[in-house]
Short mmCIF file of C-alpha atoms and ligand atoms in Angstrom, two decimals:
data_model
loop_
_atom_site.label_atom_id
_atom_site.label_comp_id
_atom_site.label_asym_id
_atom_site.label_seq_id
_atom_site.Cartn_x
_atom_site.Cartn_y
_atom_site.Cartn_z
CA MET A 41 -0.01 -0.01 0.01
CA ASP A 42 0.94 3.68 -0.42
CA ARG A 43 3.70 3.17 -3.00
CA VAL A 44 2.56 6.38 -4.78
CA LYS A 45 0.91 8.06 -1.81
CA ASP A 46 -0.40 11.59 -2.55
CA LYS A 47 1.14 11.69 -5.97
CA VAL A 48 -1.01 13.42 -8.55
CA ILE A 49 -1.12 11.24 -11.62
CA ILE A 50 -2.69 11.93 -15.09
CA ILE A 51 -3.46 8.89 -17.20
CA THR A 52 -4.58 9.24 -20.80
CA GLY A 53 -6.82 6.68 -22.44
CA ALA A 54 -7.66 5.53 -18.90
CA ALA A 55 -11.24 4.24 -19.39
CA LEU A 56 -10.40 0.75 -20.80
CA GLY A 57 -7.70 -1.92 -20.83
CA ILE A 58 -4.24 -1.09 -19.52
CA GLY A 59 -5.25 2.50 -18.62
CA ARG A 60 -8.12 1.25 -16.48
CA ALA A 61 -6.05 -1.37 -14.64
CA THR A 62 -3.36 1.24 -14.05
CA SER A 63 -5.86 3.78 -12.64
CA ILE A 64 -7.29 1.26 -10.20
CA LEU A 65 -3.80 0.13 -9.05
CA LEU A 66 -2.35 3.60 -8.65
CA ALA A 67 -5.41 4.77 -6.72
CA LYS A 68 -5.11 1.73 -4.50
CA GLU A 69 -1.51 2.66 -3.83
CA GLY A 70 -2.49 6.15 -2.60
CA ALA A 71 -2.36 8.37 -5.75
CA LYS A 72 -4.84 11.04 -6.75
CA VAL A 73 -5.72 9.84 -10.27
CA ALA A 74 -6.95 12.05 -13.13
CA VAL A 75 -8.76 9.49 -15.28
CA THR A 76 -8.89 11.02 -18.79
CA ASP A 77 -10.36 9.57 -21.96
CA ILE A 78 -12.67 10.27 -24.88
CA LEU A 79 -15.12 7.65 -23.46
CA VAL A 80 -17.14 9.60 -20.95
CA ASP A 81 -19.46 6.87 -19.55
CA GLU A 82 -16.72 4.30 -19.06
CA GLY A 83 -14.36 6.93 -17.55
CA LYS A 84 -17.05 8.09 -15.08
CA ALA A 85 -17.93 4.56 -14.12
CA LEU A 86 -14.30 3.81 -13.43
CA VAL A 87 -14.01 6.86 -11.18
CA GLU A 88 -17.11 5.73 -9.27
CA GLU A 89 -15.58 2.32 -8.78
CA ILE A 90 -12.30 3.75 -7.54
CA GLN A 91 -14.06 6.10 -5.12
CA LYS A 92 -16.28 3.29 -3.85
CA ASN A 93 -13.12 1.40 -2.94
CA GLY A 94 -11.83 4.36 -0.97
CA GLY A 95 -9.49 5.78 -3.69
CA GLU A 96 -9.25 9.34 -4.98
CA ALA A 97 -9.96 9.94 -8.66
CA GLU A 98 -11.76 12.35 -10.98
CA PHE A 99 -12.72 12.06 -14.66
CA TRP A 100 -11.87 14.58 -17.35
CA HIS A 101 -12.87 14.26 -21.02
CA LEU A 102 -9.62 14.49 -22.94
CA ASP A 103 -8.76 13.82 -26.59
CA VAL A 104 -4.97 13.61 -26.78
CA THR A 105 -5.03 15.09 -30.31
CA ASN A 106 -6.50 18.32 -29.07
CA GLU A 107 -3.85 20.71 -27.69
CA ASN A 108 -6.29 23.26 -26.34
CA GLN A 109 -8.11 20.60 -24.42
CA ILE A 110 -4.89 19.15 -23.02
CA GLU A 111 -3.74 22.55 -21.79
CA ARG A 112 -7.12 23.19 -20.17
CA VAL A 113 -7.50 19.77 -18.52
CA PHE A 114 -3.89 19.72 -17.16
CA ALA A 115 -4.37 23.22 -15.79
CA ASP A 116 -7.65 22.02 -14.11
CA VAL A 117 -5.93 18.98 -12.52
CA TYR A 118 -3.07 21.29 -11.33
CA GLN A 119 -5.59 23.68 -9.80
CA LYS A 120 -7.53 20.88 -8.09
CA TRP A 121 -4.62 18.96 -6.55
CA GLY A 122 -1.82 21.65 -6.63
CA LYS A 123 0.78 19.77 -8.69
CA ILE A 124 1.35 17.11 -11.38
CA ASP A 125 3.78 14.36 -10.32
CA VAL A 126 3.25 11.76 -13.00
CA LEU A 127 1.94 11.58 -16.57
CA VAL A 128 1.13 8.19 -18.07
CA ASN A 129 0.86 8.64 -21.87
CA ASN A 130 -1.24 5.52 -22.40
CA ALA A 131 -3.89 6.50 -25.04
CA GLY A 132 -3.23 4.61 -28.28
CA ILE A 133 -4.79 2.85 -31.20
CA SER A 134 -3.52 0.01 -33.38
CA GLY A 135 -4.95 1.53 -36.60
CA VAL A 136 -5.61 -0.31 -39.86
CA ASN A 137 -3.92 -3.66 -40.43
CA LYS A 138 -2.84 -3.33 -44.06
CA PRO A 139 0.51 -3.46 -45.83
CA THR A 140 2.19 -0.15 -46.36
CA HIS A 141 1.27 0.16 -50.07
CA LYS A 142 -2.48 -0.11 -49.26
CA ILE A 143 -2.66 2.37 -46.35
CA LYS A 144 -4.36 5.68 -47.05
CA GLN A 145 -2.60 8.79 -45.87
CA GLU A 146 -5.45 9.66 -43.52
CA GLU A 147 -5.28 6.15 -41.95
CA TRP A 148 -1.57 6.57 -41.37
CA ASN A 149 -1.99 10.13 -39.99
CA LEU A 150 -4.73 9.00 -37.55
CA VAL A 151 -2.37 6.55 -35.85
CA MET A 152 0.44 9.14 -35.71
CA SER A 153 -1.90 11.83 -34.40
CA ILE A 154 -2.90 9.74 -31.34
CA ASN A 155 0.15 7.56 -30.72
CA VAL A 156 2.88 10.07 -31.47
CA ASN A 157 1.50 13.60 -31.46
CA GLY A 158 -0.67 12.79 -28.43
CA VAL A 159 2.48 11.82 -26.46
CA PHE A 160 4.26 14.99 -27.67
CA LEU A 161 1.40 17.32 -26.74
CA CYS A 162 0.66 15.80 -23.34
CA THR A 163 4.41 15.71 -22.44
CA LYS A 164 4.74 19.34 -23.52
CA HIS A 165 2.07 20.57 -21.22
CA ALA A 166 2.91 18.25 -18.32
CA VAL A 167 6.56 19.33 -18.37
CA ASN A 168 5.54 22.96 -18.11
CA LEU A 169 3.69 22.16 -14.84
CA MET A 170 6.27 19.70 -13.51
CA LEU A 171 8.98 22.34 -13.78
CA ASN A 172 7.10 24.32 -11.08
CA HIS A 173 7.42 21.48 -8.57
CA GLY A 174 10.94 20.12 -8.75
CA GLY A 175 10.37 17.25 -11.19
CA GLY A 176 8.15 14.35 -12.01
CA SER A 177 7.92 11.06 -13.88
CA ILE A 178 6.56 10.50 -17.39
CA VAL A 179 5.73 6.97 -18.46
CA ASN A 180 5.16 6.41 -22.16
CA LEU A 181 3.39 3.33 -23.50
CA SER A 182 5.40 2.08 -26.45
CA ALA A 183 5.13 -1.67 -27.23
CA ALA A 184 7.08 -4.80 -27.99
CA TYR A 185 6.15 -3.75 -31.56
CA GLY A 186 8.18 -0.58 -30.93
CA LEU A 187 11.30 -2.74 -30.51
CA VAL A 188 10.89 -5.32 -33.27
CA GLY A 189 9.08 -5.50 -36.60
CA SER A 190 6.35 -7.89 -37.77
CA PRO A 191 4.58 -8.21 -41.14
CA SER A 192 1.55 -6.27 -39.84
CA LEU A 193 0.42 -2.84 -38.57
CA PRO A 194 3.10 -0.64 -40.24
CA ALA A 195 1.80 2.67 -38.83
CA TYR A 196 1.56 1.19 -35.32
CA HIS A 197 5.12 -0.14 -35.51
CA ALA A 198 6.41 3.24 -36.66
CA SER A 199 4.46 5.13 -34.01
CA LYS A 200 5.71 2.97 -31.13
CA GLY A 201 9.26 3.11 -32.41
CA ALA A 202 8.92 6.94 -32.32
CA VAL A 203 7.65 6.86 -28.75
CA ARG A 204 10.70 4.76 -27.71
CA LEU A 205 13.12 7.47 -28.87
CA MET A 206 10.97 10.45 -27.86
CA SER A 207 11.22 8.94 -24.33
CA LYS A 208 15.04 8.73 -24.42
CA THR A 209 15.42 12.26 -25.88
CA ASP A 210 13.12 13.76 -23.28
CA ALA A 211 14.86 11.75 -20.53
CA LEU A 212 18.19 13.44 -21.44
CA THR A 213 16.63 16.87 -22.00
CA TYR A 214 14.90 17.02 -18.63
CA ALA A 215 17.22 14.95 -16.42
CA HIS A 216 18.70 18.05 -14.84
CA HIS A 217 15.17 19.19 -13.94
CA ASN A 218 14.57 15.85 -12.20
CA ILE A 219 11.91 14.82 -14.71
CA ARG A 220 12.36 11.12 -15.47
CA VAL A 221 10.98 9.72 -18.77
CA ASN A 222 10.77 6.00 -19.47
CA SER A 223 9.02 3.75 -21.95
CA VAL A 224 7.02 0.61 -21.22
CA HIS A 225 6.90 -2.12 -23.91
CA PRO A 226 3.98 -4.51 -23.46
CA GLY A 227 3.73 -7.64 -25.50
CA PHE A 228 0.22 -9.04 -26.20
CA ILE A 229 -2.11 -8.03 -23.37
CA MET A 230 -5.77 -9.01 -23.32
CA THR A 231 -7.64 -5.69 -23.60
CA PRO A 232 -10.36 -4.30 -25.93
CA MET A 233 -7.50 -3.39 -28.37
CA ILE A 234 -6.46 -7.04 -28.73
CA GLU A 235 -10.05 -8.21 -28.83
CA GLU A 236 -10.61 -5.94 -31.81
CA HIS A 237 -7.39 -7.19 -33.42
CA LEU A 238 -8.66 -10.75 -33.01
CA GLY A 239 -11.86 -9.88 -34.85
CA GLY A 240 -14.25 -9.13 -31.97
CA LYS A 241 -15.50 -10.82 -28.77
CA GLU A 242 -16.83 -13.98 -30.58
CA ASN A 243 -13.37 -14.82 -31.94
CA VAL A 244 -11.44 -14.04 -28.76
CA GLU A 245 -11.22 -17.57 -27.32
CA HIS A 246 -9.81 -19.10 -30.50
CA GLY A 247 -7.53 -16.09 -31.25
CA LYS A 248 -6.22 -16.05 -27.72
CA LYS A 249 -5.12 -19.69 -27.93
CA PHE A 250 -3.18 -18.84 -31.10
CA LEU A 251 -1.47 -15.85 -29.47
CA ASP A 252 -0.74 -17.79 -26.29
CA ARG A 253 1.29 -20.29 -28.31
CA LEU A 254 3.49 -17.41 -29.63
CA GLN A 255 4.63 -16.41 -26.14
CA PRO A 256 7.70 -18.09 -24.54
CA LEU A 257 5.84 -18.02 -21.20
CA GLY A 258 2.94 -19.85 -22.87
CA HIS A 259 0.23 -17.20 -22.56
CA ILE A 260 -0.49 -13.56 -23.31
CA GLY A 261 -0.52 -10.95 -20.53
CA GLU A 262 -3.19 -9.22 -18.43
CA PRO A 263 -3.59 -5.46 -17.96
CA ASP A 264 -2.29 -5.79 -14.38
CA ASP A 265 1.05 -7.16 -15.64
CA ILE A 266 1.61 -3.72 -17.24
CA ALA A 267 -0.01 -1.73 -14.45
CA TYR A 268 2.57 -3.06 -11.93
CA GLY A 269 5.41 -1.90 -14.24
CA ILE A 270 3.86 1.57 -14.56
CA LEU A 271 3.40 1.70 -10.77
CA TYR A 272 7.11 1.07 -10.31
CA LEU A 273 8.11 3.84 -12.84
CA ALA A 274 5.60 6.22 -11.31
CA SER A 275 6.91 5.67 -7.77
CA ASP A 276 10.11 6.90 -6.14
CA GLU A 277 11.31 3.32 -6.06
CA SER A 278 12.55 3.94 -9.61
CA LYS A 279 14.20 7.34 -8.77
CA PHE A 280 17.50 6.44 -10.52
CA ILE A 281 15.77 5.18 -13.70
CA THR A 282 15.37 7.41 -16.75
CA GLY A 283 15.58 6.83 -20.48
CA ALA A 284 15.01 3.10 -19.84
CA GLU A 285 12.84 0.56 -21.64
CA LEU A 286 10.75 -1.68 -19.44
CA VAL A 287 9.84 -4.72 -21.55
CA ILE A 288 6.87 -6.69 -20.19
CA ASP A 289 6.15 -9.21 -22.92
CA GLY A 290 6.34 -12.79 -21.62
CA GLY A 291 9.71 -13.18 -23.43
CA TYR A 292 8.28 -12.32 -26.91
CA THR A 293 11.30 -10.11 -27.87
CA ALA A 294 13.95 -12.11 -25.99
CA GLY A 295 14.99 -14.29 -28.89
N1 NAD B 659 -3.00 -4.50 -25.46
C1 NAD B 659 -1.80 -4.77 -25.94
O1 NAD B 659 -1.50 -5.92 -26.28
C2 NAD B 659 -0.75 -3.71 -26.05
C3 NAD B 659 0.52 -4.08 -26.45
C4 NAD B 659 1.54 -3.09 -26.59
C5 NAD B 659 1.25 -1.82 -26.31
N2 NAD B 659 -0.02 -1.41 -25.94
C6 NAD B 659 -0.26 -0.01 -25.70
O2 NAD B 659 -0.80 0.23 -24.44
C7 NAD B 659 -1.74 1.35 -24.50
C8 NAD B 659 -3.09 0.94 -24.03
O3 NAD B 659 -3.56 -0.14 -24.85
P1 NAD B 659 -4.87 -0.97 -24.54
O4 NAD B 659 -4.60 -2.34 -25.05
O5 NAD B 659 -5.32 -0.79 -23.16
O6 NAD B 659 -5.90 -0.24 -25.57
P2 NAD B 659 -7.52 -0.18 -25.52
O7 NAD B 659 -7.90 0.02 -26.97
O8 NAD B 659 -8.02 -1.29 -24.84
O9 NAD B 659 -7.70 1.18 -24.69
C9 NAD B 659 -7.22 2.40 -25.24
C10 NAD B 659 -7.89 3.56 -24.59
O10 NAD B 659 -7.44 4.75 -25.22
C11 NAD B 659 -8.52 5.60 -25.45
N3 NAD B 659 -8.29 6.49 -26.62
C12 NAD B 659 -8.30 6.20 -27.95
N4 NAD B 659 -8.13 7.29 -28.66
C13 NAD B 659 -7.96 8.34 -27.78
C14 NAD B 659 -7.75 9.73 -27.92
N5 NAD B 659 -7.62 10.33 -29.11
N6 NAD B 659 -7.65 10.47 -26.79
C15 NAD B 659 -7.76 9.88 -25.57
N7 NAD B 659 -7.96 8.60 -25.36
C16 NAD B 659 -8.06 7.80 -26.46
C17 NAD B 659 -9.69 4.63 -25.72
O11 NAD B 659 -10.96 5.28 -25.59
C18 NAD B 659 -9.42 3.50 -24.71
O12 NAD B 659 -10.00 3.82 -23.44
C19 NAD B 659 -1.73 1.81 -26.00
O13 NAD B 659 -0.87 2.88 -26.16
C20 NAD B 659 -1.24 0.54 -26.70
O14 NAD B 659 -0.67 0.86 -27.94
C21 NAD B 659 -1.01 -2.34 -25.83
#
C-alpha cells in the first residue's frame, strides 16, 4: 500500500484496458488519479468504482489530439490537486492492419496523431507544470512492436518506435530538472484493443489460444502485468531510472 501516496497522476486513455487497470492500481497505492479519456460513460464509471473502494480519482474528457483541451485539462488537474507528479501517456490505437502500399494517408495520420502527437502534446504541457514542482515522472506506452518489426500494422510499429526514442530524448533533455521519462513495452495483453485485433469478442477464445502459443511463457498478458510496471516507474522506487525501456512481454522479444 501507499507506493505512490499523494502523488497526482494523469493517465490518458484511462477508461479501458491497460489504462483502466493502471488507474485502479495507482489509486489503491494512494495516488490522486486524473482519469482522462474520450469515453465519458466508461471513464465516469471507473472513477465511481475507484471512489467506492476508498480511492481518490476524478474524470476529465480528454482527446490527446486536441492541444487546447490538453492545456485546459492539465491546468484544471493542477488547480484541483496543486501539482502534477506523474503523466502516463497511455492512449493509443492500433490502426488499420494493411500493408504499407495499401494504407491511405489519412489512416496513417490518424495513428500518428494519437500515438505520437498525443504523447508529444501531453508531455509538452505536463513538463511545463512539473517544472514548477521540482520534477516528475513520465511513463510512455510504447510496445514490444516498438522494438521489433512484424509483417503487420506498419503505422503502429512506426508510431511505437517513435515513442521509444521520444522517451530517451526527453529523458536526457529534462534529467537536470529531475523529470524522469521512461518507456514501457507491453507484449500481447488481453484488452479491448487485442479483442478488436482478433476480430471481436466472438473470436477471442480461438484467437487467444493462437497468441498464447507465440509467447515463450505460454500465454498472453493481463492489464495488471503492465500496471505493476507503470506503478514502479511512477513511484520513487525507480528514482534512478530514466531513459530506460521496461519490456513486459512474456519473453516475446527475448529471442
Ligand atoms: N494491449 C496490448 O496488447 C498492447 C501491447 C503493446 C502496447 N499497448 C499500448 O498500451 C496502450 C493501451 O492499450 P490498450 O490495449 O489498453 O488499448 P485499448 O484500446 O483497450 O484502450 C485504449 C484507450 O485509449 C482511449 N483512446 C483512444 N483514442 C484516444 C484519444 N484520441 N484520446 C484519448 N484517449 C483515447 C480509448 O478510448 C481507450 O479507453 C496503448 O498505447 C497501446 O498501444 C497495448
